[in-house]
Amino acid sequence: RKEVEQDPGPFNVPEGATVAFNCTYSNSASQSFFWYRQDCRKEPKLLMSVYSSGNEDGRFTAQLNRASQYISLLIRDSKLSDSATYLCVVNVRTGNQFYFGTGTSLTVIP
Amino acid sequence: SQTIHQWPATLVQPVGSPLSLECTVEGTSNPNLYWYRQAAGRGLQLLFYSVGIGQISSEVPQNLSASRPQDRQFILSSKKLLLSDSGFYLCAWSPLGGGKYNEQFFGPGTRLTVL
């Protein structure tokens, strides 16, 4: 079983739409959670950390459900510039292991 | 502020040739360092990580090796490249001890094509 699983998509949404991505993780000892954004042929860049109580950064909202072991990312009022692959990442502090999902592809259409 | 450098940006090498990719971090001390590979259309695969000078942990068996000769320098090497070594190689760092939320930050990557 993979450590982190994501729906690969693709998600094709019109500008202004709201889109949500989910991610599940298998290791209950996971301690830190993140969403990264990766543009085509570029390195992943940290979008936001996911806090236990959930957190919001502008149009982006991240939620964590430890009981069900999943993480979500909600993007409101989608912009063309949001088109990218979104990677779910979990960290198990023991050994400083980071586990990446394979990513969810988002295309925002004019 | 912290920055992470990788070079070269792109590399085309023949099968059987050696490889050396370098990564350096500025603006921090004692970082955890990582090498990942991303094959075309696939997720990131952790190759090596290091928590200190000379300390290397390998995640997958392969013909690659890593070294950390200095605190902020991480090198990925191979004696003989295989076709399957082609991919996008990414170096990353995170604060030792995790920092507040233990974020990981990536360098710009090296795109390697083995022919």
Short mmCIF file of C-alpha atoms in Angstrom, two decimals:
data_model
loop_
_atom_site.label_atom_id
_atom_site.label_comp_id
_atom_site.label_asym_id
_atom_site.label_seq_id
_atom_site.Cartn_x
_atom_site.Cartn_y
_atom_site.Cartn_z
CA ARG A 1 0.00 0.00 0.00
CA LYS A 2 1.35 3.44 -0.87
CA GLU A 3 2.17 5.79 1.97
CA VAL A 4 0.26 8.62 0.35
CA GLU A 5 -2.47 8.35 -2.27
CA GLN A 6 -4.02 11.05 -4.40
CA ASP A 7 -6.49 11.11 -7.24
CA PRO A 8 -4.28 12.00 -10.23
CA GLY A 9 -7.09 13.82 -12.01
CA PRO A 10 -6.93 15.68 -14.26
CA PHE A 11 -9.29 18.26 -12.88
CA ASN A 12 -10.37 20.73 -15.55
CA VAL A 13 -12.36 23.60 -14.05
CA PRO A 14 -13.52 27.00 -15.32
CA GLU A 15 -12.14 30.20 -13.89
CA GLY A 16 -13.91 31.17 -10.70
CA ALA A 17 -14.83 27.62 -9.77
CA THR A 18 -14.16 25.96 -6.45
CA VAL A 19 -12.19 22.74 -6.56
CA ALA A 20 -11.21 20.30 -3.82
CA PHE A 21 -8.50 17.68 -3.66
CA ASN A 22 -8.23 14.86 -1.18
CA CYS A 23 -5.28 12.79 -0.11
CA THR A 24 -5.06 9.77 2.18
CA TYR A 25 -2.06 8.55 4.14
CA SER A 26 -1.39 5.14 5.62
CA ASN A 27 1.00 5.78 8.51
CA SER A 28 -0.83 6.81 11.66
CA ALA A 29 2.49 8.09 13.05
CA SER A 30 2.59 10.85 10.42
CA GLN A 31 3.15 14.15 12.17
CA SER A 32 3.36 16.93 9.63
CA PHE A 33 1.33 17.51 6.50
CA PHE A 34 1.79 19.75 3.50
CA TRP A 35 0.51 20.73 0.11
CA TYR A 36 3.07 21.53 -2.56
CA ARG A 37 2.51 22.96 -5.99
CA GLN A 38 4.60 21.83 -8.96
CA ASP A 39 4.54 23.61 -12.28
CA CYS A 40 5.52 21.75 -15.41
CA ARG A 41 9.22 20.91 -15.45
CA LYS A 42 9.85 22.87 -12.25
CA GLU A 43 10.62 21.94 -8.68
CA PRO A 44 7.84 21.51 -6.11
CA LYS A 45 7.16 24.60 -4.05
CA LEU A 46 5.53 24.66 -0.66
CA LEU A 47 1.97 25.91 -0.95
CA MET A 48 0.96 25.51 2.66
CA SER A 49 1.45 23.42 5.75
CA VAL A 50 -1.66 21.73 7.11
CA TYR A 51 -2.39 22.42 10.74
CA SER A 52 -4.44 20.15 12.98
CA SER A 53 -7.22 22.71 13.30
CA GLY A 54 -7.25 23.46 9.58
CA ASN A 55 -5.91 26.64 8.06
CA GLU A 56 -6.63 29.14 5.36
CA ASP A 57 -4.35 31.23 3.18
CA GLY A 58 -6.30 33.53 0.92
CA ARG A 59 -8.25 31.37 -1.53
CA PHE A 60 -6.71 28.17 -0.23
CA THR A 61 -8.02 26.12 2.70
CA ALA A 62 -6.37 22.99 4.05
CA GLN A 63 -7.97 20.48 6.39
CA LEU A 64 -6.61 17.48 8.27
CA ASN A 65 -8.65 14.55 9.53
CA ARG A 66 -6.39 12.38 11.68
CA ALA A 67 -9.10 9.86 12.53
CA SER A 68 -9.70 9.08 8.87
CA GLN A 69 -6.12 9.84 7.84
CA TYR A 70 -6.85 12.24 5.06
CA ILE A 71 -5.91 15.75 4.06
CA SER A 72 -7.82 18.09 1.80
CA LEU A 73 -7.11 21.25 -0.16
CA LEU A 74 -9.87 23.60 -1.27
CA ILE A 75 -9.23 26.27 -3.86
CA ARG A 76 -11.87 28.96 -4.21
CA ASP A 77 -12.31 31.36 -7.12
CA SER A 78 -9.84 29.46 -9.31
CA LYS A 79 -7.42 31.50 -11.40
CA LEU A 80 -5.67 30.51 -14.60
CA SER A 81 -2.42 30.73 -12.64
CA ASP A 82 -3.60 27.96 -10.31
CA SER A 83 -3.05 25.44 -13.11
CA ALA A 84 -0.38 23.07 -11.81
CA THR A 85 0.08 19.70 -10.15
CA TYR A 86 -0.68 19.65 -6.43
CA LEU A 87 1.32 17.26 -4.29
CA CYS A 88 0.22 15.96 -0.93
CA VAL A 89 3.12 15.33 1.45
CA VAL A 90 3.30 13.75 4.89
CA ASN A 91 6.21 13.58 7.25
CA VAL A 92 6.93 10.84 9.73
CA ARG A 93 9.42 12.41 12.08
CA THR A 94 11.21 9.15 12.82
CA GLY A 95 14.01 9.09 10.27
CA ASN A 96 12.78 12.39 8.89
CA GLN A 97 10.89 10.65 6.16
CA PHE A 98 8.81 12.69 3.75
CA TYR A 99 6.30 10.83 1.60
CA PHE A 100 4.90 12.40 -1.53
CA GLY A 101 1.72 11.63 -3.37
CA THR A 102 1.94 11.35 -7.14
CA GLY A 103 0.06 14.61 -7.49
CA THR A 104 -3.26 15.88 -8.75
CA SER A 105 -3.28 17.79 -12.00
CA LEU A 106 -5.39 20.94 -12.17
CA THR A 107 -6.13 22.95 -15.29
CA VAL A 108 -8.16 26.12 -14.94
CA ILE A 109 -9.90 26.97 -18.19
CA PRO A 110 -10.74 30.51 -19.31
CA SER B 1 17.19 33.78 4.00
CA GLN B 2 17.96 30.27 2.88
CA THR B 3 18.70 29.31 -0.69
CA ILE B 4 19.47 25.99 -2.31
CA HIS B 5 21.50 25.58 -5.46
CA GLN B 6 21.79 22.67 -7.84
CA TRP B 7 23.88 22.21 -10.91
CA PRO B 8 23.90 21.53 -13.71
CA ALA B 9 20.34 22.39 -14.72
CA THR B 10 20.32 19.90 -17.58
CA LEU B 11 22.62 17.05 -18.48
CA VAL B 12 22.77 14.54 -21.32
CA GLN B 13 25.03 11.59 -20.67
CA PRO B 14 25.75 8.32 -22.50
CA VAL B 15 24.99 4.98 -20.90
CA GLY B 16 27.91 3.78 -18.83
CA SER B 17 29.31 7.22 -18.12
CA PRO B 18 29.82 8.56 -14.58
CA LEU B 19 27.61 11.14 -12.91
CA SER B 20 28.13 13.82 -10.32
CA LEU B 21 25.37 16.22 -9.30
CA GLU B 22 25.97 18.83 -6.66
CA CYS B 23 23.68 20.61 -4.25
CA THR B 24 24.55 23.36 -1.80
CA VAL B 25 22.47 25.18 0.76
CA GLU B 26 23.07 28.70 2.05
CA GLY B 27 21.71 30.54 5.04
CA THR B 28 21.23 27.63 7.41
CA SER B 29 23.31 25.23 9.46
CA ASN B 30 22.98 21.50 10.04
CA PRO B 31 20.14 21.00 7.57
CA ASN B 32 18.67 17.63 6.71
CA LEU B 33 19.41 17.04 3.04
CA TYR B 34 17.60 14.87 0.52
CA TRP B 35 17.96 13.59 -3.02
CA TYR B 36 14.81 12.72 -4.95
CA ARG B 37 14.19 11.51 -8.48
CA GLN B 38 11.07 12.17 -10.46
CA ALA B 39 10.63 10.08 -13.58
CA ALA B 40 8.49 11.48 -16.38
CA GLY B 41 4.84 11.58 -15.29
CA ARG B 42 5.58 10.00 -11.93
CA GLY B 43 5.84 10.98 -8.31
CA LEU B 44 8.93 11.86 -6.33
CA GLN B 45 11.06 8.95 -5.22
CA LEU B 46 13.33 9.51 -2.23
CA LEU B 47 16.83 8.27 -3.04
CA PHE B 48 18.96 9.40 -0.10
CA TYR B 49 18.76 11.57 2.95
CA SER B 50 21.37 12.87 5.36
CA VAL B 51 21.11 14.26 8.86
CA GLY B 52 24.77 15.27 9.09
CA ILE B 53 28.23 15.21 7.53
CA GLY B 54 29.09 11.71 6.40
CA GLN B 55 25.69 10.34 7.42
CA ILE B 56 23.78 8.95 4.46
CA SER B 57 20.65 6.81 4.44
CA SER B 58 19.64 5.06 1.25
CA GLU B 59 16.02 4.38 0.48
CA VAL B 60 16.19 2.20 -2.60
CA PRO B 61 18.82 -0.15 -4.01
CA GLN B 62 20.35 1.31 -7.14
CA ASN B 63 23.58 2.18 -8.85
CA LEU B 64 23.61 5.66 -7.33
CA SER B 65 25.45 6.85 -4.25
CA ALA B 66 25.45 10.03 -2.21
CA SER B 67 27.99 11.84 -0.10
CA ARG B 68 27.95 14.80 2.25
CA PRO B 69 31.50 16.06 2.53
CA GLN B 70 30.50 19.35 4.12
CA ASP B 71 27.57 20.48 6.24
CA ARG B 72 25.76 22.22 3.41
CA GLN B 73 26.94 20.18 0.44
CA PHE B 74 25.26 17.05 -0.88
CA ILE B 75 26.53 15.13 -3.91
CA LEU B 76 24.80 12.45 -5.96
CA SER B 77 27.05 10.15 -7.96
CA SER B 78 27.10 7.15 -10.18
CA LYS B 79 29.99 5.19 -11.63
CA LYS B 80 28.02 3.93 -14.63
CA LEU B 81 24.72 5.40 -15.72
CA LEU B 82 21.82 3.27 -16.91
CA LEU B 83 19.02 4.32 -19.23
CA SER B 84 16.64 4.00 -16.29
CA ASP B 85 18.57 6.72 -14.44
CA SER B 86 17.01 9.37 -16.65
CA GLY B 87 14.79 11.73 -14.72
CA PHE B 88 14.46 14.97 -12.85
CA TYR B 89 16.78 15.00 -9.82
CA LEU B 90 15.81 17.24 -6.97
CA CYS B 91 17.78 18.19 -3.90
CA ALA B 92 15.89 19.40 -0.85
CA TRP B 93 16.60 20.59 2.66
CA SER B 94 14.66 20.79 5.88
CA PRO B 95 15.66 22.20 9.26
CA LEU B 96 17.44 19.77 11.55
CA GLY B 97 15.08 18.79 14.30
CA GLY B 98 12.14 19.71 12.14
CA GLY B 99 11.65 23.38 12.76
CA LYS B 100 8.15 24.38 13.68
CA TYR B 101 6.37 22.43 10.97
CA ASN B 102 9.28 20.64 9.35
CA GLU B 103 8.79 22.04 5.87
CA GLN B 104 11.03 20.83 3.07
CA PHE B 105 12.41 23.14 0.39
CA PHE B 106 13.59 22.13 -3.05
CA GLY B 107 16.35 23.23 -5.35
CA PRO B 108 15.65 23.95 -9.03
CA GLY B 109 16.56 20.41 -10.07
CA THR B 110 18.74 18.73 -12.67
CA ARG B 111 17.09 17.17 -15.69
CA LEU B 112 19.18 14.14 -16.67
CA THR B 113 18.81 12.28 -19.94
CA VAL B 114 20.78 9.09 -20.40
CA LEU B 115 21.14 8.01 -24.02
#
